[in-house]
Amino acid sequence: VVVMEQSTGKVKAIVGGRGQKTSSLSLNRATDSTRQPGSCFKVLSTYAPALDSAKYTLASPLKNAGPYVYSDGSKAENWDKVYPGTSTMRYSIEHSINVAALNTITDIGPQTAYDYLINFGFSTLVNYDNDNFPGMTDVLPSTALGGITRGVYNIELTAAYATIANNGTYIKPILYTKVVDQNGNVLLSNKPTKKRIMKSSTSFLLTDAMKDVIAKGTGKDAKLSSPMAVAGKTGTTSNNYDYWFSGYTPYHTASIWMGYDNNTNFNSENTHKKLWAKIMNQI
């Protein structure tokens, strides 16, 4: 888990693992483990650039007719295997429709999606530029669904959602403000780096749609016990290896990942969403 204050970029809390802490500088899964983000990527890779270009609205009908066929002939299906022909963008976000997202990223162009993701602060994406992953690129339609080469860090996914919560201004996460010596001299100063990457109207529309995700969509288990405004998005990877929920209130953004270090198929039973709500309820 990572909890961020979106207006300042300050990371307020990190949970890097579970169980008893037995060593220092051990693996922090929130900052050091790359995991596939699943459908949490749809909003960032596809719907944000589609809305921001002014070509789409939340009411735009997105093609949702039958499985999506990739260039290699493989197919991507909707989780419920339902294909009504078209679905509005709002409904597609609310119910996490795979085919609608894939057809949209194909229309806006995978390169546009990739460029937005870089602006959202993701450092793990590749485009034939990483010697450790020769011949690999994330400029592909599958990026819409979070099917990327390396996966993402939880802290970077949190910062990306914090950008939406912060009206379209990205702030690089900071873990300290300054370091001083015994005389009060500033040795290190850590002023946040800010960059506007999309229109505030785009953030407003995405937030409005993601409120519905929690009110009546795939994120109902993340509902808060108070009337605090809340918006968010679910993510589950194929084979049920990774479970995500990223969301925010007007003050804090948090992402939770649930899974095993070695890919293991399991049923979360929505525990990750309930945990997210427990954390945010206390905050």
PDB file of C-alpha atoms in Angstrom:
ATOM      1  CA  VAL A   1       0.000   0.000   0.000  1.00  0.00           C
ATOM      2  CA  VAL A   2       1.045   3.587  -0.680  1.00  0.00           C
ATOM      3  CA  VAL A   3      -0.882   6.584   0.670  1.00  0.00           C
ATOM      4  CA  MET A   4      -0.127   9.988  -0.866  1.00  0.00           C
ATOM      5  CA  GLU A   5      -1.350  13.518  -0.275  1.00  0.00           C
ATOM      6  CA  GLN A   6      -2.105  14.489  -3.863  1.00  0.00           C
ATOM      7  CA  SER A   7      -1.891  18.270  -3.377  1.00  0.00           C
ATOM      8  CA  THR A   8       1.722  18.103  -2.143  1.00  0.00           C
ATOM      9  CA  GLY A   9       3.167  14.826  -3.436  1.00  0.00           C
ATOM     10  CA  LYS A  10       3.986  13.786   0.137  1.00  0.00           C
ATOM     11  CA  VAL A  11       3.919  10.039   0.737  1.00  0.00           C
ATOM     12  CA  LYS A  12       2.137   9.670   4.066  1.00  0.00           C
ATOM     13  CA  ALA A  13       2.363   5.905   4.534  1.00  0.00           C
ATOM     14  CA  ILE A  14       3.844   2.800   2.933  1.00  0.00           C
ATOM     15  CA  VAL A  15       3.206  -0.871   3.627  1.00  0.00           C
ATOM     16  CA  GLY A  16       5.916  -2.898   1.910  1.00  0.00           C
ATOM     17  CA  GLY A  17       4.852  -6.360   2.997  1.00  0.00           C
ATOM     18  CA  ARG A  18       2.892  -8.275   5.614  1.00  0.00           C
ATOM     19  CA  GLY A  19       3.817 -10.173   8.749  1.00  0.00           C
ATOM     20  CA  GLN A  20       6.595  -9.500  11.224  1.00  0.00           C
ATOM     21  CA  LYS A  21       9.458  -7.305  10.011  1.00  0.00           C
ATOM     22  CA  THR A  22      12.629  -9.321  10.637  1.00  0.00           C
ATOM     23  CA  SER A  23      15.337  -7.427   8.758  1.00  0.00           C
ATOM     24  CA  SER A  24      16.365  -3.951   7.640  1.00  0.00           C
ATOM     25  CA  LEU A  25      16.390  -2.908   3.968  1.00  0.00           C
ATOM     26  CA  SER A  26      14.373  -5.980   3.025  1.00  0.00           C
ATOM     27  CA  LEU A  27      12.133  -6.074  -0.045  1.00  0.00           C
ATOM     28  CA  ASN A  28       9.650  -3.200  -0.102  1.00  0.00           C
ATOM     29  CA  ARG A  29       6.939  -4.363  -2.486  1.00  0.00           C
ATOM     30  CA  ALA A  30       5.391  -0.895  -2.667  1.00  0.00           C
ATOM     31  CA  THR A  31       8.530   0.708  -4.139  1.00  0.00           C
ATOM     32  CA  ASP A  32      10.696  -2.143  -5.498  1.00  0.00           C
ATOM     33  CA  SER A  33       8.395  -4.803  -6.976  1.00  0.00           C
ATOM     34  CA  THR A  34       7.044  -4.378 -10.503  1.00  0.00           C
ATOM     35  CA  ARG A  35       3.632  -5.972 -10.982  1.00  0.00           C
ATOM     36  CA  GLN A  36       1.162  -5.998 -13.860  1.00  0.00           C
ATOM     37  CA  PRO A  37      -1.447  -3.283 -13.103  1.00  0.00           C
ATOM     38  CA  GLY A  38      -4.390  -4.898 -14.859  1.00  0.00           C
ATOM     39  CA  SER A  39      -7.467  -2.762 -15.417  1.00  0.00           C
ATOM     40  CA  CYS A  40      -6.160   0.054 -13.205  1.00  0.00           C
ATOM     41  CA  PHE A  41      -4.236   1.004 -16.362  1.00  0.00           C
ATOM     42  CA  LYS A  42      -7.351   1.551 -18.504  1.00  0.00           C
ATOM     43  CA  VAL A  43      -8.073   4.967 -17.032  1.00  0.00           C
ATOM     44  CA  LEU A  44      -4.447   6.140 -17.372  1.00  0.00           C
ATOM     45  CA  SER A  45      -3.454   4.603 -20.705  1.00  0.00           C
ATOM     46  CA  THR A  46      -6.699   4.951 -22.632  1.00  0.00           C
ATOM     47  CA  TYR A  47      -9.524   6.998 -21.175  1.00  0.00           C
ATOM     48  CA  ALA A  48      -7.424   9.926 -19.947  1.00  0.00           C
ATOM     49  CA  PRO A  49      -5.868  10.591 -23.385  1.00  0.00           C
ATOM     50  CA  ALA A  50      -9.176   9.898 -25.158  1.00  0.00           C
ATOM     51  CA  LEU A  51     -10.998  12.518 -23.083  1.00  0.00           C
ATOM     52  CA  ASP A  52      -8.088  14.944 -23.026  1.00  0.00           C
ATOM     53  CA  SER A  53      -7.939  15.053 -26.820  1.00  0.00           C
ATOM     54  CA  ALA A  54     -11.518  16.455 -26.829  1.00  0.00           C
ATOM     55  CA  LYS A  55     -12.478  13.715 -29.272  1.00  0.00           C
ATOM     56  CA  TYR A  56     -14.344  11.667 -26.687  1.00  0.00           C
ATOM     57  CA  THR A  57     -16.801  12.318 -23.855  1.00  0.00           C
ATOM     58  CA  LEU A  58     -18.086  10.013 -21.107  1.00  0.00           C
ATOM     59  CA  ALA A  59     -21.179   9.530 -23.266  1.00  0.00           C
ATOM     60  CA  SER A  60     -19.209   8.463 -26.366  1.00  0.00           C
ATOM     61  CA  PRO A  61     -20.264   5.033 -27.651  1.00  0.00           C
ATOM     62  CA  LEU A  62     -17.258   2.698 -27.627  1.00  0.00           C
ATOM     63  CA  LYS A  63     -17.160  -0.364 -29.837  1.00  0.00           C
ATOM     64  CA  ASN A  64     -17.939  -3.424 -27.727  1.00  0.00           C
ATOM     65  CA  ALA A  65     -18.913  -6.098 -30.221  1.00  0.00           C
ATOM     66  CA  GLY A  66     -17.301  -9.493 -29.774  1.00  0.00           C
ATOM     67  CA  PRO A  67     -13.781 -10.314 -28.611  1.00  0.00           C
ATOM     68  CA  TYR A  68     -10.933  -7.997 -29.668  1.00  0.00           C
ATOM     69  CA  VAL A  69      -8.490  -9.657 -32.059  1.00  0.00           C
ATOM     70  CA  TYR A  70      -4.791  -8.751 -31.709  1.00  0.00           C
ATOM     71  CA  SER A  71      -2.472  -8.633 -34.723  1.00  0.00           C
ATOM     72  CA  ASP A  72      -1.150 -12.117 -33.914  1.00  0.00           C
ATOM     73  CA  GLY A  73      -4.662 -13.565 -33.999  1.00  0.00           C
ATOM     74  CA  SER A  74      -5.068 -13.984 -30.242  1.00  0.00           C
ATOM     75  CA  LYS A  75      -8.221 -12.642 -28.654  1.00  0.00           C
ATOM     76  CA  ALA A  76      -9.166 -10.587 -25.601  1.00  0.00           C
ATOM     77  CA  GLU A  77     -12.596 -11.057 -24.083  1.00  0.00           C
ATOM     78  CA  ASN A  78     -14.756  -9.192 -21.610  1.00  0.00           C
ATOM     79  CA  TRP A  79     -14.774 -10.715 -18.148  1.00  0.00           C
ATOM     80  CA  ASP A  80     -18.542 -11.326 -18.411  1.00  0.00           C
ATOM     81  CA  LYS A  81     -18.423 -12.435 -22.100  1.00  0.00           C
ATOM     82  CA  VAL A  82     -21.194  -9.894 -22.853  1.00  0.00           C
ATOM     83  CA  TYR A  83     -20.949  -7.848 -26.084  1.00  0.00           C
ATOM     84  CA  PRO A  84     -23.843  -5.409 -26.593  1.00  0.00           C
ATOM     85  CA  GLY A  85     -22.265  -3.759 -29.654  1.00  0.00           C
ATOM     86  CA  THR A  86     -21.431  -0.432 -28.037  1.00  0.00           C
ATOM     87  CA  SER A  87     -20.986   0.795 -24.481  1.00  0.00           C
ATOM     88  CA  THR A  88     -20.558   4.366 -23.293  1.00  0.00           C
ATOM     89  CA  MET A  89     -17.182   5.327 -21.886  1.00  0.00           C
ATOM     90  CA  ARG A  90     -18.788   5.923 -18.484  1.00  0.00           C
ATOM     91  CA  TYR A  91     -20.260   2.415 -18.444  1.00  0.00           C
ATOM     92  CA  SER A  92     -17.008   0.924 -19.752  1.00  0.00           C
ATOM     93  CA  ILE A  93     -15.068   2.473 -16.858  1.00  0.00           C
ATOM     94  CA  GLU A  94     -17.736   1.581 -14.327  1.00  0.00           C
ATOM     95  CA  HIS A  95     -17.805  -2.096 -15.344  1.00  0.00           C
ATOM     96  CA  SER A  96     -14.195  -2.440 -16.570  1.00  0.00           C
ATOM     97  CA  ILE A  97     -14.988  -3.479 -20.147  1.00  0.00           C
ATOM     98  CA  ASN A  98     -11.860  -4.879 -21.837  1.00  0.00           C
ATOM     99  CA  VAL A  99     -12.978  -4.748 -25.471  1.00  0.00           C
ATOM    100  CA  ALA A 100     -14.138  -1.129 -25.241  1.00  0.00           C
ATOM    101  CA  ALA A 101     -10.739  -0.104 -23.850  1.00  0.00           C
ATOM    102  CA  LEU A 102      -8.853  -2.015 -26.555  1.00  0.00           C
ATOM    103  CA  ASN A 103     -10.894  -0.490 -29.379  1.00  0.00           C
ATOM    104  CA  THR A 104     -10.399   2.975 -27.883  1.00  0.00           C
ATOM    105  CA  ILE A 105      -6.610   2.678 -27.557  1.00  0.00           C
ATOM    106  CA  THR A 106      -6.506   1.400 -31.136  1.00  0.00           C
ATOM    107  CA  ASP A 107      -8.405   4.497 -32.243  1.00  0.00           C
ATOM    108  CA  ILE A 108      -6.328   7.079 -30.333  1.00  0.00           C
ATOM    109  CA  GLY A 109      -3.115   5.207 -31.105  1.00  0.00           C
ATOM    110  CA  PRO A 110      -0.895   3.173 -28.745  1.00  0.00           C
ATOM    111  CA  GLN A 111       1.859   5.793 -29.127  1.00  0.00           C
ATOM    112  CA  THR A 112      -0.440   8.478 -27.701  1.00  0.00           C
ATOM    113  CA  ALA A 113      -1.276   6.171 -24.801  1.00  0.00           C
ATOM    114  CA  TYR A 114       2.432   5.491 -24.186  1.00  0.00           C
ATOM    115  CA  ASP A 115       3.266   9.209 -24.196  1.00  0.00           C
ATOM    116  CA  TYR A 116       0.594   9.922 -21.601  1.00  0.00           C
ATOM    117  CA  LEU A 117       1.840   7.082 -19.400  1.00  0.00           C
ATOM    118  CA  ILE A 118       5.369   8.514 -19.496  1.00  0.00           C
ATOM    119  CA  ASN A 119       3.928  11.881 -18.413  1.00  0.00           C
ATOM    120  CA  PHE A 120       2.094  10.079 -15.599  1.00  0.00           C
ATOM    121  CA  GLY A 121       5.537   9.219 -14.206  1.00  0.00           C
ATOM    122  CA  PHE A 122       5.940   5.540 -15.056  1.00  0.00           C
ATOM    123  CA  SER A 123       9.635   4.658 -15.240  1.00  0.00           C
ATOM    124  CA  THR A 124       9.284   0.970 -16.095  1.00  0.00           C
ATOM    125  CA  LEU A 125       7.795   1.188 -19.594  1.00  0.00           C
ATOM    126  CA  VAL A 126       9.949   0.083 -22.527  1.00  0.00           C
ATOM    127  CA  ASN A 127       9.986   0.935 -26.223  1.00  0.00           C
ATOM    128  CA  TYR A 128      12.917  -0.930 -27.796  1.00  0.00           C
ATOM    129  CA  ASP A 129      15.121   1.088 -25.426  1.00  0.00           C
ATOM    130  CA  ASN A 130      15.981  -1.350 -22.626  1.00  0.00           C
ATOM    131  CA  ASP A 131      18.910  -3.734 -23.082  1.00  0.00           C
ATOM    132  CA  ASN A 132      17.434  -6.064 -20.468  1.00  0.00           C
ATOM    133  CA  PHE A 133      14.301  -6.454 -22.588  1.00  0.00           C
ATOM    134  CA  PRO A 134      15.605  -6.554 -26.176  1.00  0.00           C
ATOM    135  CA  GLY A 135      13.010  -6.201 -28.914  1.00  0.00           C
ATOM    136  CA  MET A 136      10.255  -5.380 -26.422  1.00  0.00           C
ATOM    137  CA  THR A 137       7.845  -2.451 -26.583  1.00  0.00           C
ATOM    138  CA  ASP A 138       4.816  -1.259 -24.653  1.00  0.00           C
ATOM    139  CA  VAL A 139       3.516   0.761 -27.606  1.00  0.00           C
ATOM    140  CA  LEU A 140       0.834  -1.876 -28.122  1.00  0.00           C
ATOM    141  CA  PRO A 141      -2.953  -2.190 -27.750  1.00  0.00           C
ATOM    142  CA  SER A 142      -2.480  -4.611 -24.829  1.00  0.00           C
ATOM    143  CA  THR A 143      -1.105  -1.702 -22.776  1.00  0.00           C
ATOM    144  CA  ALA A 144      -4.741  -0.571 -22.423  1.00  0.00           C
ATOM    145  CA  LEU A 145      -5.364  -3.534 -20.110  1.00  0.00           C
ATOM    146  CA  GLY A 146      -2.087  -3.212 -18.202  1.00  0.00           C
ATOM    147  CA  GLY A 147      -0.410  -6.024 -20.129  1.00  0.00           C
ATOM    148  CA  ILE A 148       3.065  -4.493 -20.207  1.00  0.00           C
ATOM    149  CA  THR A 149       6.621  -5.785 -20.336  1.00  0.00           C
ATOM    150  CA  ARG A 150       7.778  -5.123 -16.787  1.00  0.00           C
ATOM    151  CA  GLY A 151       4.775  -4.087 -14.732  1.00  0.00           C
ATOM    152  CA  VAL A 152       4.656  -0.969 -12.526  1.00  0.00           C
ATOM    153  CA  TYR A 153       5.686   0.097  -9.042  1.00  0.00           C
ATOM    154  CA  ASN A 154       2.830   0.682  -6.600  1.00  0.00           C
ATOM    155  CA  ILE A 155       4.234   4.111  -5.677  1.00  0.00           C
ATOM    156  CA  GLU A 156       4.194   5.211  -9.340  1.00  0.00           C
ATOM    157  CA  LEU A 157       0.653   3.930  -9.891  1.00  0.00           C
ATOM    158  CA  THR A 158      -0.411   5.889  -6.802  1.00  0.00           C
ATOM    159  CA  ALA A 159       1.248   9.054  -8.127  1.00  0.00           C
ATOM    160  CA  ALA A 160      -0.540   8.617 -11.464  1.00  0.00           C
ATOM    161  CA  TYR A 161      -3.948   8.388  -9.798  1.00  0.00           C
ATOM    162  CA  ALA A 162      -2.958  11.299  -7.562  1.00  0.00           C
ATOM    163  CA  THR A 163      -2.523  13.299 -10.779  1.00  0.00           C
ATOM    164  CA  ILE A 164      -6.200  12.812 -11.600  1.00  0.00           C
ATOM    165  CA  ALA A 165      -7.115  13.704  -8.023  1.00  0.00           C
ATOM    166  CA  ASN A 166      -4.913  16.817  -8.309  1.00  0.00           C
ATOM    167  CA  ASN A 167      -6.828  18.227 -11.301  1.00  0.00           C
ATOM    168  CA  GLY A 168      -4.342  16.999 -13.883  1.00  0.00           C
ATOM    169  CA  THR A 169      -1.079  18.150 -12.284  1.00  0.00           C
ATOM    170  CA  TYR A 170       1.492  15.395 -11.710  1.00  0.00           C
ATOM    171  CA  ILE A 171       3.701  15.702  -8.612  1.00  0.00           C
ATOM    172  CA  LYS A 172       6.608  13.316  -8.205  1.00  0.00           C
ATOM    173  CA  PRO A 173       6.242  11.507  -4.853  1.00  0.00           C
ATOM    174  CA  ILE A 174       8.487  12.782  -2.070  1.00  0.00           C
ATOM    175  CA  LEU A 175       9.427  10.853   1.076  1.00  0.00           C
ATOM    176  CA  TYR A 176      11.069  13.722   2.978  1.00  0.00           C
ATOM    177  CA  THR A 177      11.063  17.518   2.809  1.00  0.00           C
ATOM    178  CA  LYS A 178      14.547  18.406   4.056  1.00  0.00           C
ATOM    179  CA  VAL A 179      17.552  17.199   6.042  1.00  0.00           C
ATOM    180  CA  VAL A 180      19.366  19.568   8.396  1.00  0.00           C
ATOM    181  CA  ASP A 181      22.531  19.243  10.479  1.00  0.00           C
ATOM    182  CA  GLN A 182      22.826  19.957  14.204  1.00  0.00           C
ATOM    183  CA  ASN A 183      23.179  23.662  13.508  1.00  0.00           C
ATOM    184  CA  GLY A 184      20.068  23.836  11.391  1.00  0.00           C
ATOM    185  CA  ASN A 185      21.905  24.104   8.075  1.00  0.00           C
ATOM    186  CA  VAL A 186      19.914  22.524   5.254  1.00  0.00           C
ATOM    187  CA  LEU A 187      21.895  19.602   3.793  1.00  0.00           C
ATOM    188  CA  LEU A 188      19.179  18.252   1.500  1.00  0.00           C
ATOM    189  CA  SER A 189      16.082  19.987   0.190  1.00  0.00           C
ATOM    190  CA  ASN A 190      13.352  18.044  -1.573  1.00  0.00           C
ATOM    191  CA  LYS A 191      10.962  20.415  -3.260  1.00  0.00           C
ATOM    192  CA  PRO A 192       8.239  18.612  -5.231  1.00  0.00           C
ATOM    193  CA  THR A 193       8.457  18.518  -9.031  1.00  0.00           C
ATOM    194  CA  LYS A 194       5.152  19.505 -10.642  1.00  0.00           C
ATOM    195  CA  LYS A 195       3.923  19.171 -14.211  1.00  0.00           C
ATOM    196  CA  ARG A 196       0.482  19.691 -15.715  1.00  0.00           C
ATOM    197  CA  ILE A 197      -0.180  16.731 -17.978  1.00  0.00           C
ATOM    198  CA  MET A 198      -3.892  17.000 -18.733  1.00  0.00           C
ATOM    199  CA  LYS A 199      -6.781  19.426 -18.529  1.00  0.00           C
ATOM    200  CA  SER A 200      -8.617  19.861 -15.253  1.00  0.00           C
ATOM    201  CA  SER A 201     -11.848  19.051 -17.112  1.00  0.00           C
ATOM    202  CA  THR A 202     -10.403  15.631 -18.002  1.00  0.00           C
ATOM    203  CA  SER A 203      -9.681  14.969 -14.335  1.00  0.00           C
ATOM    204  CA  PHE A 204     -13.194  16.047 -13.405  1.00  0.00           C
ATOM    205  CA  LEU A 205     -14.755  13.648 -15.912  1.00  0.00           C
ATOM    206  CA  LEU A 206     -12.549  10.704 -14.903  1.00  0.00           C
ATOM    207  CA  THR A 207     -13.320  11.347 -11.238  1.00  0.00           C
ATOM    208  CA  ASP A 208     -17.038  11.493 -11.974  1.00  0.00           C
ATOM    209  CA  ALA A 209     -16.900   8.150 -13.776  1.00  0.00           C
ATOM    210  CA  MET A 210     -14.775   6.539 -11.064  1.00  0.00           C
ATOM    211  CA  LYS A 211     -17.240   7.644  -8.402  1.00  0.00           C
ATOM    212  CA  ASP A 212     -19.678   5.328 -10.194  1.00  0.00           C
ATOM    213  CA  VAL A 213     -17.119   2.480 -10.049  1.00  0.00           C
ATOM    214  CA  ILE A 214     -17.474   2.542  -6.261  1.00  0.00           C
ATOM    215  CA  ALA A 215     -21.167   3.476  -6.129  1.00  0.00           C
ATOM    216  CA  LYS A 216     -22.432   0.786  -8.507  1.00  0.00           C
ATOM    217  CA  GLY A 217     -19.572  -0.780 -10.477  1.00  0.00           C
ATOM    218  CA  THR A 218     -16.694  -3.191  -9.894  1.00  0.00           C
ATOM    219  CA  GLY A 219     -15.468  -1.312  -6.789  1.00  0.00           C
ATOM    220  CA  LYS A 220     -18.538  -1.523  -4.558  1.00  0.00           C
ATOM    221  CA  ASP A 221     -16.538  -3.289  -1.829  1.00  0.00           C
ATOM    222  CA  ALA A 222     -14.340  -0.173  -1.518  1.00  0.00           C
ATOM    223  CA  LYS A 223     -17.227   2.038  -0.356  1.00  0.00           C
ATOM    224  CA  LEU A 224     -16.390   4.168   2.659  1.00  0.00           C
ATOM    225  CA  SER A 225     -18.502   4.231   5.822  1.00  0.00           C
ATOM    226  CA  SER A 226     -18.721   8.049   5.746  1.00  0.00           C
ATOM    227  CA  PRO A 227     -20.165  10.484   3.181  1.00  0.00           C
ATOM    228  CA  MET A 228     -16.612  11.442   2.126  1.00  0.00           C
ATOM    229  CA  ALA A 229     -16.364  11.769  -1.672  1.00  0.00           C
ATOM    230  CA  VAL A 230     -14.389   8.877  -3.149  1.00  0.00           C
ATOM    231  CA  ALA A 231     -13.436   7.626  -6.615  1.00  0.00           C
ATOM    232  CA  GLY A 232     -11.352   4.681  -7.782  1.00  0.00           C
ATOM    233  CA  LYS A 233     -10.686   1.787 -10.124  1.00  0.00           C
ATOM    234  CA  THR A 234     -10.223  -1.948  -9.738  1.00  0.00           C
ATOM    235  CA  GLY A 235      -7.558  -4.040 -11.418  1.00  0.00           C
ATOM    236  CA  THR A 236      -7.166  -7.806 -11.754  1.00  0.00           C
ATOM    237  CA  THR A 237      -4.594  -9.468 -13.992  1.00  0.00           C
ATOM    238  CA  SER A 238      -5.184 -12.535 -16.112  1.00  0.00           C
ATOM    239  CA  ASN A 239      -4.784 -15.819 -14.215  1.00  0.00           C
ATOM    240  CA  ASN A 240      -5.747 -13.931 -11.034  1.00  0.00           C
ATOM    241  CA  TYR A 241      -2.138 -13.265 -10.035  1.00  0.00           C
ATOM    242  CA  ASP A 242      -2.543  -9.594  -9.026  1.00  0.00           C
ATOM    243  CA  TYR A 243      -5.356  -7.681  -7.371  1.00  0.00           C
ATOM    244  CA  TRP A 244      -5.322  -3.871  -7.281  1.00  0.00           C
ATOM    245  CA  PHE A 245      -7.423  -0.983  -6.163  1.00  0.00           C
ATOM    246  CA  SER A 246      -6.381   2.627  -6.768  1.00  0.00           C
ATOM    247  CA  GLY A 247      -8.542   5.483  -5.579  1.00  0.00           C
ATOM    248  CA  TYR A 248      -8.768   8.799  -3.797  1.00  0.00           C
ATOM    249  CA  THR A 249     -10.708  11.187  -1.619  1.00  0.00           C
ATOM    250  CA  PRO A 250     -10.342  14.990  -2.001  1.00  0.00           C
ATOM    251  CA  TYR A 251      -7.226  14.733   0.191  1.00  0.00           C
ATOM    252  CA  HIS A 252      -5.464  11.387  -0.163  1.00  0.00           C
ATOM    253  CA  THR A 253      -4.756   8.892  -2.921  1.00  0.00           C
ATOM    254  CA  ALA A 254      -3.954   5.249  -2.154  1.00  0.00           C
ATOM    255  CA  SER A 255      -3.174   2.107  -4.129  1.00  0.00           C
ATOM    256  CA  ILE A 256      -3.296  -1.392  -2.710  1.00  0.00           C
ATOM    257  CA  TRP A 257      -1.809  -4.490  -4.326  1.00  0.00           C
ATOM    258  CA  MET A 258      -2.501  -8.012  -3.164  1.00  0.00           C
ATOM    259  CA  GLY A 259      -0.655 -11.064  -4.451  1.00  0.00           C
ATOM    260  CA  TYR A 260       2.327 -13.377  -4.111  1.00  0.00           C
ATOM    261  CA  ASP A 261       5.947 -12.593  -5.008  1.00  0.00           C
ATOM    262  CA  ASN A 262       5.922 -15.610  -7.311  1.00  0.00           C
ATOM    263  CA  ASN A 263       2.871 -15.551  -9.588  1.00  0.00           C
ATOM    264  CA  THR A 264       0.188 -17.612  -7.882  1.00  0.00           C
ATOM    265  CA  ASN A 265      -3.449 -18.013  -8.888  1.00  0.00           C
ATOM    266  CA  PHE A 266      -5.814 -17.227  -6.025  1.00  0.00           C
ATOM    267  CA  ASN A 267      -9.195 -15.671  -5.290  1.00  0.00           C
ATOM    268  CA  SER A 268      -8.984 -12.397  -3.387  1.00  0.00           C
ATOM    269  CA  GLU A 269     -12.723 -12.472  -2.513  1.00  0.00           C
ATOM    270  CA  ASN A 270     -12.540  -8.657  -2.775  1.00  0.00           C
ATOM    271  CA  THR A 271     -10.320  -8.504   0.319  1.00  0.00           C
ATOM    272  CA  HIS A 272      -8.072  -5.905  -1.326  1.00  0.00           C
ATOM    273  CA  LYS A 273     -10.988  -3.516  -1.849  1.00  0.00           C
ATOM    274  CA  LYS A 274     -12.217  -4.008   1.721  1.00  0.00           C
ATOM    275  CA  LEU A 275      -8.696  -3.383   3.041  1.00  0.00           C
ATOM    276  CA  TRP A 276      -8.467  -0.200   0.974  1.00  0.00           C
ATOM    277  CA  ALA A 277     -11.733   1.011   2.498  1.00  0.00           C
ATOM    278  CA  LYS A 278     -10.575   0.146   6.041  1.00  0.00           C
ATOM    279  CA  ILE A 279      -7.393   2.180   5.539  1.00  0.00           C
ATOM    280  CA  MET A 280      -9.168   5.162   4.001  1.00  0.00           C
ATOM    281  CA  ASN A 281     -11.949   5.084   6.602  1.00  0.00           C
ATOM    282  CA  GLN A 282      -9.362   5.553   9.349  1.00  0.00           C
ATOM    283  CA  ILE A 283      -7.635   8.373   7.451  1.00  0.00           C
TER     284      ILE A 283
END
